[in-house]
Coordinates of C-alpha atoms (C1' of nucleotides) in Angstrom, one line a residue:
Chain E
M1 CA 111.5 175.1 87.1
A2 CA 111.4 175.5 83.1
E3 CA 108.2 176.9 81.5
H4 CA 107.1 173.6 80.0
V5 CA 107.5 171.6 83.2
C6 CA 104.8 173.2 84.8
A7 CA 102.0 171.9 82.9
E8 CA 103.5 168.5 82.3
I9 CA 103.3 167.5 85.8
V10 CA 99.3 167.7 86.2
P11 CA 97.6 164.6 85.3
I12 CA 95.2 166.2 83.0
F13 CA 97.8 167.1 80.8
Q14 CA 99.4 163.8 80.5
Q15 CA 97.5 162.4 77.5
L16 CA 98.4 165.3 75.4
N17 CA 101.2 165.4 72.7
H18 CA 104.3 167.4 72.7
D19 CA 102.4 170.3 70.2
E20 CA 99.3 170.3 72.4
L21 CA 101.5 170.7 75.5
L22 CA 103.1 173.6 73.9
K23 CA 100.0 175.4 73.4
V24 CA 99.1 174.9 77.1
S25 CA 102.7 175.9 78.2
D26 CA 102.2 179.2 76.5
L27 CA 99.4 179.8 79.0
V28 CA 101.6 179.6 82.0
K29 CA 102.5 182.5 84.1
H30 CA 105.3 182.5 86.7
H31 CA 105.2 184.4 90.0
H32 CA 107.5 185.2 92.8
V33 CA 105.6 185.4 96.3
S34 CA 106.3 186.0 99.8
K35 CA 105.6 183.8 102.7
G36 CA 101.9 184.5 103.9
E37 CA 100.6 185.4 100.5
V38 CA 97.3 184.0 99.5
I39 CA 97.6 183.0 95.8
L40 CA 94.2 181.0 95.3
S41 CA 90.9 182.4 97.1
P42 CA 87.6 183.4 96.2
D43 CA 89.1 186.9 95.5
T44 CA 91.9 185.6 92.9
P45 CA 90.9 184.6 89.3
S46 CA 89.9 181.2 88.8
Q47 CA 93.4 179.5 87.9
L48 CA 95.3 176.4 88.4
V49 CA 98.3 176.7 90.5
I50 CA 101.7 174.7 90.6
I51 CA 104.2 175.2 93.3
A52 CA 107.6 175.5 91.6
Q53 CA 109.8 176.3 94.6
G54 CA 108.9 176.6 98.2
A55 CA 105.5 175.3 100.0
A56 CA 102.0 176.3 100.6
K57 CA 99.0 175.2 102.6
T58 CA 95.7 174.7 101.3
Y59 CA 92.6 175.0 103.6
Q60 CA 89.0 176.0 103.6
L61 CA 86.7 177.8 105.9
S62 CA 84.6 175.2 107.7
A63 CA 81.2 176.0 108.8
N64 CA 81.9 177.7 112.0
G65 CA 84.4 180.0 110.1
K66 CA 87.6 178.3 111.3
E67 CA 90.5 177.8 108.9
Q68 CA 90.5 173.9 108.2
L69 CA 94.0 172.7 107.1
L70 CA 93.7 170.4 103.9
R71 CA 97.3 169.5 102.9
V72 CA 100.4 171.2 102.4
L73 CA 101.7 171.6 98.9
D74 CA 105.6 171.2 98.4
A75 CA 107.4 171.8 94.9
G76 CA 105.8 169.9 92.4
N77 CA 102.4 169.9 94.0
F78 CA 99.3 171.7 92.4
E79 CA 95.9 172.4 93.2
G80 CA 92.9 173.6 91.3
E81 CA 92.8 171.5 88.4
K82 CA 89.0 171.2 88.2
N83 CA 88.9 175.2 88.2
L84 CA 90.0 174.8 84.7
F85 CA 86.9 173.6 83.6
G86 CA 84.8 176.0 85.5
V87 CA 84.0 173.7 88.5
G88 CA 84.8 176.2 91.2
N89 CA 85.5 175.4 94.9
D90 CA 84.8 178.8 96.4
E91 CA 85.9 178.2 99.8
L92 CA 89.5 176.9 99.0
Y93 CA 92.6 178.9 100.0
V94 CA 96.3 178.2 99.0
E95 CA 98.6 180.4 101.2
M96 CA 102.2 180.2 100.7
L97 CA 104.2 179.1 103.7
K98 CA 107.5 180.6 102.7
N99 CA 108.5 182.6 100.0
S100 CA 108.1 180.6 96.9
T101 CA 107.5 180.6 93.2
Y102 CA 105.0 179.2 91.4
C103 CA 103.2 178.7 87.9
S104 CA 99.7 179.4 87.2
I105 CA 97.3 178.9 84.3
E106 CA 94.0 181.0 84.1
T107 CA 90.9 179.4 83.6
K108 CA 89.8 182.0 81.0
D109 CA 93.1 181.5 79.1
F110 CA 92.7 177.8 79.1
Q111 CA 88.9 177.9 77.9
Q112 CA 89.7 180.3 75.0
L113 CA 92.6 177.7 74.2
L114 CA 89.9 174.9 74.2
G115 CA 87.9 176.8 71.8
T116 CA 91.1 177.1 69.3
Y117 CA 92.1 173.6 69.6
P118 CA 89.2 171.4 70.1
S119 CA 91.6 168.4 69.8
I120 CA 92.8 169.3 73.2
A121 CA 89.0 169.3 74.4
L122 CA 88.3 165.9 73.0
K123 CA 91.2 164.4 74.6
L124 CA 90.4 165.9 78.0
L125 CA 86.7 164.6 77.6
K126 CA 87.9 161.3 76.7
S127 CA 90.2 161.0 79.9
N128 CA 87.4 162.4 82.0
A129 CA 85.1 160.0 80.8
E130 CA 87.4 157.1 81.7
K131 CA 87.9 158.3 85.0
I132 CA 84.2 158.7 85.7
D133 CA 84.0 155.0 84.5
S134 CA 86.7 153.8 86.9
L135 CA 85.3 155.7 89.8
E136 CA 81.9 154.3 89.0
K137 CA 83.2 150.8 89.4
Q138 CA 84.9 151.4 92.3
N139 CA 81.9 153.0 93.8
Q140 CA 79.9 149.9 92.8
L141 CA 82.6 147.7 94.1
L142 CA 82.5 149.4 97.7
N143 CA 78.6 148.9 97.7
H144 CA 78.7 145.3 97.9
D145 CA 78.8 144.8 101.5
L146 CA 80.7 141.4 101.7
V147 CA 84.2 141.3 101.2
E148 CA 83.8 138.0 99.5
Q149 CA 81.4 139.9 96.8
R150 CA 84.1 142.5 96.4
L151 CA 86.8 139.9 96.0
A152 CA 84.9 137.6 93.6
T153 CA 83.9 140.9 91.3
Y154 CA 87.7 142.0 91.4
L155 CA 88.9 138.6 90.4
L156 CA 86.4 138.2 87.5
D157 CA 87.2 141.7 86.4
L158 CA 90.9 141.0 86.2
A159 CA 90.2 137.9 84.1
K160 CA 88.3 139.7 81.8
T161 CA 91.0 142.4 81.5
N162 CA 93.5 139.8 81.1
G163 CA 91.5 137.9 78.8
S164 CA 92.5 134.7 80.8
Y165 CA 91.6 132.8 83.8
Q166 CA 95.1 132.4 84.6
L167 CA 96.0 135.6 86.6
T168 CA 98.6 137.2 88.8
L169 CA 97.5 139.7 91.5
P170 CA 99.2 142.9 90.4
M171 CA 99.7 144.3 93.9
K172 CA 100.6 143.5 97.5
L173 CA 97.8 142.3 99.3
K174 CA 97.9 145.5 101.7
E175 CA 97.3 147.6 98.7
L176 CA 94.7 145.3 97.1
A177 CA 92.9 145.5 100.8
S178 CA 92.8 149.0 100.6
F179 CA 91.4 149.1 97.4
L180 CA 88.8 146.8 98.1
G181 CA 88.0 148.2 101.5
T182 CA 89.1 145.4 103.7
T183 CA 92.3 144.1 105.3
P184 CA 95.4 141.8 103.8
E185 CA 94.3 139.2 106.4
T186 CA 90.6 139.0 105.3
I187 CA 91.7 138.6 101.8
S188 CA 94.0 136.1 102.6
R189 CA 91.5 134.0 104.3
K190 CA 88.9 134.7 101.5
L191 CA 91.1 133.2 99.0
K192 CA 91.8 130.3 100.9
L193 CA 88.0 129.9 101.2
F194 CA 87.5 130.0 97.4
G195 CA 90.3 127.6 97.1
Q196 CA 88.5 125.2 99.5
E197 CA 85.2 125.7 97.7
N198 CA 87.2 124.9 94.5
L199 CA 86.4 128.3 92.6
I200 CA 90.1 129.0 92.4
K201 CA 93.5 127.3 92.5
Q202 CA 96.0 129.6 94.1
N203 CA 99.7 129.6 94.6
R204 CA 100.6 132.8 96.2
H205 CA 99.8 135.3 93.7
D206 CA 99.2 133.2 91.2
I207 CA 95.5 132.5 90.6
E208 CA 93.6 130.2 88.4
I209 CA 89.9 130.6 88.3
T210 CA 88.5 127.1 87.9
S211 CA 84.8 128.0 88.3
P212 CA 83.9 131.7 86.9
D213 CA 80.1 130.7 87.4
G214 CA 80.7 129.9 91.0
L215 CA 82.6 133.3 91.7
S216 CA 79.5 134.9 89.6
K217 CA 77.2 133.5 92.0
I218 CA 79.0 134.8 94.8
K219 CA 79.4 138.2 93.3
D220 CA 75.7 138.6 93.0
A221 CA 74.6 137.2 96.0
Chain X
M1 CA 59.4 159.9 69.3
A2 CA 60.2 163.7 67.8
E3 CA 63.6 164.1 66.7
H4 CA 64.6 166.4 69.3
V5 CA 63.3 164.5 72.0
C6 CA 66.0 161.8 71.5
A7 CA 69.0 163.8 72.8
E8 CA 67.1 165.8 75.6
I9 CA 66.8 162.4 77.5
V10 CA 70.4 162.0 77.8
P11 CA 71.8 163.6 81.1
I12 CA 75.2 164.8 79.5
F13 CA 73.2 166.9 77.1
Q14 CA 71.0 168.3 80.0
Q15 CA 73.1 171.4 80.5
L16 CA 73.3 172.3 76.9
N17 CA 70.8 175.4 75.7
H18 CA 68.3 175.2 73.2
D19 CA 70.7 176.1 70.1
E20 CA 73.3 173.7 71.2
L21 CA 70.5 170.8 71.8
L22 CA 69.4 171.5 68.3
K23 CA 72.9 171.0 66.9
V24 CA 73.0 167.8 68.7
S25 CA 69.7 166.9 67.5
D26 CA 70.7 167.2 64.0
L27 CA 73.2 164.4 64.4
V28 CA 70.4 161.8 65.5
K29 CA 69.3 159.1 63.1
H30 CA 66.4 157.2 63.3
H31 CA 66.0 153.5 62.8
H32 CA 63.4 150.6 62.6
V33 CA 64.9 147.2 63.7
S34 CA 63.3 143.5 64.1
K35 CA 63.4 141.6 67.1
G36 CA 67.0 139.8 67.6
E37 CA 68.8 142.6 65.7
V38 CA 71.9 143.7 67.6
I39 CA 72.3 147.3 67.3
L40 CA 75.4 147.9 69.4
S41 CA 78.4 145.7 69.5
P42 CA 82.3 145.7 68.6
D43 CA 81.1 145.3 64.9
T44 CA 78.9 148.2 65.0
P45 CA 80.3 152.0 64.8
S46 CA 80.8 153.6 67.9
Q47 CA 77.6 155.4 68.9
L48 CA 75.0 156.3 71.6
V49 CA 71.7 154.5 71.2
I50 CA 68.2 155.5 72.5
I51 CA 65.3 153.1 72.6
A52 CA 62.2 155.1 71.2
Q53 CA 59.8 152.2 71.0
G54 CA 60.2 148.7 72.2
A55 CA 62.7 147.2 74.3
A56 CA 66.3 145.8 74.1
K57 CA 68.5 143.9 76.2
T58 CA 72.3 144.9 77.1
Y59 CA 74.8 142.1 77.7
Q60 CA 78.4 141.5 77.8
L61 CA 80.3 138.3 77.3
S62 CA 81.9 137.2 80.5
A63 CA 85.4 135.8 80.5
N64 CA 84.2 132.4 79.8
G65 CA 82.4 133.5 76.7
K66 CA 78.9 133.4 78.1
E67 CA 76.3 136.0 77.6
Q68 CA 76.0 137.8 80.7
L69 CA 72.8 140.0 81.0
L70 CA 73.1 143.6 82.2
R71 CA 70.0 145.2 82.0
V72 CA 66.8 145.5 79.9
L73 CA 66.5 148.8 78.1
D74 CA 62.8 150.2 77.7
A75 CA 61.4 153.1 75.6
G76 CA 63.3 156.1 77.0
N77 CA 66.3 154.4 78.0
F78 CA 69.7 154.6 76.5
E79 CA 73.3 153.2 76.4
G80 CA 76.6 154.4 75.2
E81 CA 76.9 157.5 76.5
K82 CA 80.6 157.2 77.1
N83 CA 81.2 156.0 73.5
L84 CA 80.7 159.5 72.4
F85 CA 83.8 160.5 74.3
G86 CA 85.5 157.7 72.7
V87 CA 85.6 155.5 75.6
G88 CA 84.6 152.4 74.4
N89 CA 83.2 149.2 76.2
D90 CA 84.2 146.6 73.6
E91 CA 82.2 143.8 74.9
L92 CA 79.0 145.5 75.4
Y93 CA 76.0 144.3 73.0
V94 CA 72.5 145.8 72.8
E95 CA 70.2 143.5 71.1
M96 CA 66.5 144.2 70.6
L97 CA 63.9 142.1 72.7
K98 CA 61.0 143.3 69.9
N99 CA 60.5 144.9 66.8
S100 CA 61.5 148.7 67.9
T101 CA 62.7 151.8 66.8
Y102 CA 65.7 153.7 68.2
C103 CA 67.6 156.9 67.6
S104 CA 71.4 157.1 67.5
I105 CA 74.4 159.7 67.6
E106 CA 77.7 158.5 66.1
T107 CA 80.5 159.0 67.8
K108 CA 82.5 160.6 64.7
D109 CA 79.6 162.9 63.9
F110 CA 79.6 164.0 67.7
Q111 CA 83.2 164.8 67.9
Q112 CA 83.1 166.6 64.6
L113 CA 80.4 168.9 66.1
L114 CA 82.4 169.3 69.5
G115 CA 85.1 170.5 67.2
T116 CA 82.9 173.0 65.3
Y117 CA 81.2 174.2 68.6
P118 CA 83.7 174.4 71.3
S119 CA 81.1 175.8 73.7
I120 CA 79.4 172.5 73.9
A121 CA 82.8 170.7 74.6
L122 CA 83.3 173.3 77.4
K123 CA 79.8 172.5 79.1
L124 CA 80.4 169.0 79.0
L125 CA 84.0 169.3 80.3
K126 CA 82.5 171.0 83.1
S127 CA 79.7 168.8 83.8
N128 CA 82.1 165.9 83.9
A129 CA 84.3 167.6 86.1
E130 CA 81.5 168.1 88.6
K131 CA 80.3 164.5 88.1
I132 CA 84.1 163.3 89.0
D133 CA 84.0 165.7 92.0
S134 CA 80.9 164.2 93.3
L135 CA 82.1 160.6 92.8
E136 CA 85.3 161.3 94.7
K137 CA 83.5 162.8 97.3
Q138 CA 81.4 159.7 97.7
N139 CA 84.3 157.1 97.2
Q140 CA 85.9 159.0 100.1
L141 CA 82.7 158.5 102.2
L142 CA 82.5 154.8 101.5
N143 CA 86.3 154.4 102.3
H144 CA 85.5 155.5 105.8
D145 CA 84.9 152.1 107.8
L146 CA 82.9 153.3 110.4
V147 CA 79.3 154.4 110.1
E148 CA 79.9 157.0 112.7
Q149 CA 82.6 158.8 110.7
R150 CA 80.8 158.6 107.4
L151 CA 77.6 160.1 109.2
A152 CA 79.6 162.9 111.0
T153 CA 81.3 163.8 107.4
Y154 CA 77.7 163.9 105.9
L155 CA 76.6 166.0 108.8
L156 CA 79.3 168.5 108.5
D157 CA 79.1 168.7 105.0
L158 CA 75.4 169.4 104.9
A159 CA 76.3 172.1 107.4
K160 CA 78.6 173.8 105.1
T161 CA 76.5 173.5 102.1
N162 CA 73.7 175.2 104.2
G163 CA 76.2 177.7 105.9
S164 CA 74.4 176.8 109.3
Y165 CA 74.9 174.3 111.9
Q166 CA 71.1 174.3 111.9
L167 CA 70.0 171.5 109.4
T168 CA 67.3 169.4 108.2
L169 CA 68.0 166.0 106.8
P170 CA 66.9 166.3 103.4
M171 CA 65.7 162.7 102.8
K172 CA 64.2 159.5 104.3
L173 CA 66.4 157.6 106.7
K174 CA 66.0 154.9 104.4
E175 CA 67.6 156.7 101.4
L176 CA 70.1 158.3 103.6
A177 CA 71.1 154.7 104.8
S178 CA 71.6 153.8 101.2
F179 CA 73.5 156.5 100.5
L180 CA 76.0 156.0 103.5
G181 CA 76.1 152.5 102.8
T182 CA 74.1 151.1 105.9
T183 CA 70.8 150.7 107.3
P184 CA 68.0 153.1 108.6
E185 CA 68.3 151.4 112.0
T186 CA 72.0 152.0 112.3
I187 CA 71.6 155.7 111.4
S188 CA 68.8 156.3 114.1
R189 CA 70.9 154.7 116.8
K190 CA 74.0 156.8 115.8
L191 CA 72.0 160.1 115.7
K192 CA 70.9 159.2 119.1
L193 CA 74.4 158.3 120.3
F194 CA 75.8 161.8 118.9
G195 CA 72.9 163.3 121.0
Q196 CA 74.1 161.5 124.0
E197 CA 77.4 162.8 123.6
N198 CA 76.1 166.4 123.4
L199 CA 77.4 166.5 119.7
I200 CA 74.0 167.3 118.3
K201 CA 70.6 168.1 119.4
Q202 CA 68.0 166.1 117.5
N203 CA 64.4 166.4 116.9
R204 CA 63.3 164.2 114.3
H205 CA 64.8 165.4 111.0
D206 CA 65.7 168.6 112.5
I207 CA 69.3 168.7 113.9
E208 CA 71.4 171.2 115.4
I209 CA 75.1 170.5 115.6
T210 CA 76.2 171.7 119.0
S211 CA 79.9 170.5 118.7
P212 CA 81.3 170.7 115.2
D213 CA 84.7 170.0 116.8
G214 CA 83.6 166.8 118.4
L215 CA 82.0 165.6 115.0
S216 CA 85.3 166.3 113.3
K217 CA 87.1 164.4 115.8
I218 CA 84.9 161.3 115.2
K219 CA 85.0 161.9 111.5
D220 CA 89.0 161.7 111.5
A221 CA 89.2 159.2 113.8
Chain O
dG1 C1' 124.4 133.0 101.4
dA2 C1' 123.4 134.6 105.9
dA3 C1' 120.9 138.2 108.2
dA4 C1' 117.1 141.5 108.3
dA5 C1' 113.4 143.4 106.6
dT6 C1' 108.8 142.9 104.6
dA7 C1' 104.7 139.9 103.2
dA8 C1' 101.6 136.6 103.8
dT9 C1' 99.3 133.1 106.7
dT10 C1' 96.7 131.4 110.4
dG11 C1' 94.5 131.6 115.1
dA12 C1' 91.8 133.5 118.8
dT13 C1' 89.1 137.4 120.3
dT14 C1' 86.2 141.4 120.2
dT15 C1' 83.0 144.4 118.0
dA16 C1' 80.4 147.1 114.8
dC17 C1' 76.7 146.5 112.4
dG18 C1' 73.1 144.1 109.9
dT19 C1' 68.9 141.5 110.6
dC20 C1' 64.8 140.4 112.7
dA21 C1' 61.1 141.6 115.6
dA22 C1' 57.9 144.3 117.9
dG23 C1' 56.6 148.8 119.1
dT24 C1' 55.7 153.9 119.0
dA25 C1' 54.9 158.3 116.4
dG26 C1' 53.4 161.0 112.7
dC27 C1' 50.6 161.5 108.1
dT28 C1' 47.3 160.4 105.2
dT29 C1' 42.8 159.0 103.5
dG30 C1' 38.1 158.5 103.6
Chain K
dC1 C1' 38.3 161.0 114.3
dA2 C1' 39.3 156.4 113.2
dA3 C1' 41.8 153.4 110.3
dG4 C1' 45.6 152.4 107.9
dC5 C1' 50.2 153.4 106.3
dT6 C1' 54.5 154.6 106.5
dA7 C1' 58.5 156.1 108.8
dC8 C1' 61.2 156.0 112.7
dT9 C1' 62.8 153.9 117.2
dT10 C1' 64.3 150.6 120.2
dG11 C1' 65.7 146.1 121.8
dA12 C1' 67.9 141.2 121.3
dC13 C1' 70.6 138.3 118.8
dG14 C1' 73.9 136.6 115.3
dT15 C1' 77.8 137.2 112.2
dA16 C1' 81.1 139.1 109.0
dA17 C1' 85.2 140.9 109.3
dA18 C1' 88.8 143.8 112.0
dT19 C1' 92.1 143.6 115.4
dC20 C1' 95.8 141.6 118.0
dA21 C1' 99.4 138.5 118.1
dA22 C1' 102.6 134.6 116.7
dT23 C1' 104.5 131.9 113.1
dT24 C1' 105.9 131.0 108.3
dA25 C1' 107.3 132.6 103.5
dT26 C1' 109.5 135.5 100.6
dT27 C1' 112.5 139.1 99.1
dT28 C1' 116.2 142.2 100.1
dT29 C1' 120.4 144.0 101.5
dC30 C1' 125.0 143.7 102.3

DNA sequence: GAAAATAATTGATTTACGTCAAGTAGCTTG
DNA sequence: CAAGCTACTTGACGTAAATCAATTATTTTC
């Protein structure tokens, strides 16, 4: 894996331009390690690690001191994004499952970089703020107890984003169901219901909102 | 309202130290405005506004072009935190309900400041990362469909934070219920159930987890 | 363009949990 | 310590929505 490929993978770096990405890539260190080696723990420096070749497991120690497997990292997976911002998860361990190579960026190097190139910090602040925004939105969605409310909220939101009451569901019902915390069947039924109440006209995934006010009322019920 | 009081109010500034806060306060502008005046809209510069005296309403234009009231801002309330990070909500309006005074920080001034004092940016990055973390946690909680799962997750989390299986519920059931997206009654019943299944011993708000594994099983069911 | 796989709809049944209501326990206040 | 308040518990009941299952569309594949 070439140097600059490590950082590119990590979502937080994906809004950086070429030059900025190069600066980040300069911080990357490469390592060869053996099976069983622990590369991230309370005893290692705070860092982001990216598996280049091989595999690793991440686990934390549960309250009774037992090792609780969280997930397996294959080549291309990474762990510790938040470490770079100084948010530590003290109980997190990453241990190699085979002889592997990995890349790392240390928190202290990264923070120094941010001091030198504030434009990077600004972009990261922006993308984090966007992330908070969308998480808050989804939280709010899930806090509506009725599926009807969540679906109505979703449809109105989509209409606003589109700037039109003519809209097409951008994903399979199964996925939408998971997003709204329900099942495809229920969504299908609710859409039908909305149709019967003349709030929408529906043909498969194509939907026209005929009564935004009606939907709004349901949303806030 | 004194100059430096404006910025202090806003959560994102609350982890700044005295000096940093002063730098931010230097950016604050003060304004007197009349009832009906719009201080935040797509036509105003991107900024954070804090109501010092008086009141305002925030609204957005819903997809059908109608004004949809979001909330009323009284003295001490603010709007537009995210603007400072360049995340705009283009459809958001703030309009004064009476003659009022307000403080503002413009995005461009703020971003310039971040360039000059990277330590501020670093702190904000950290606190945003923490916020993302906790939002993701709660999202994950709410995505469990069964109350039992959410409650088990919560109890195990609390135990880990405490470092002990001996724990005390830190809030009223009513509040916990809202956090877990359920009702006090259901929580009461579920705790009783856990007791009958010998997973916990419960006396009022004092709880001892006697079978972490049992709880884990429920959590992941 | 037929066959196969995947998606969506619809119906029947079950169930988790919210709601309503009544009672009990534990604090607070005078 | 009585009176009152609030938090919690427990029961009975209703309901939204999940689950199970069967049918019908739609898309994909060869």
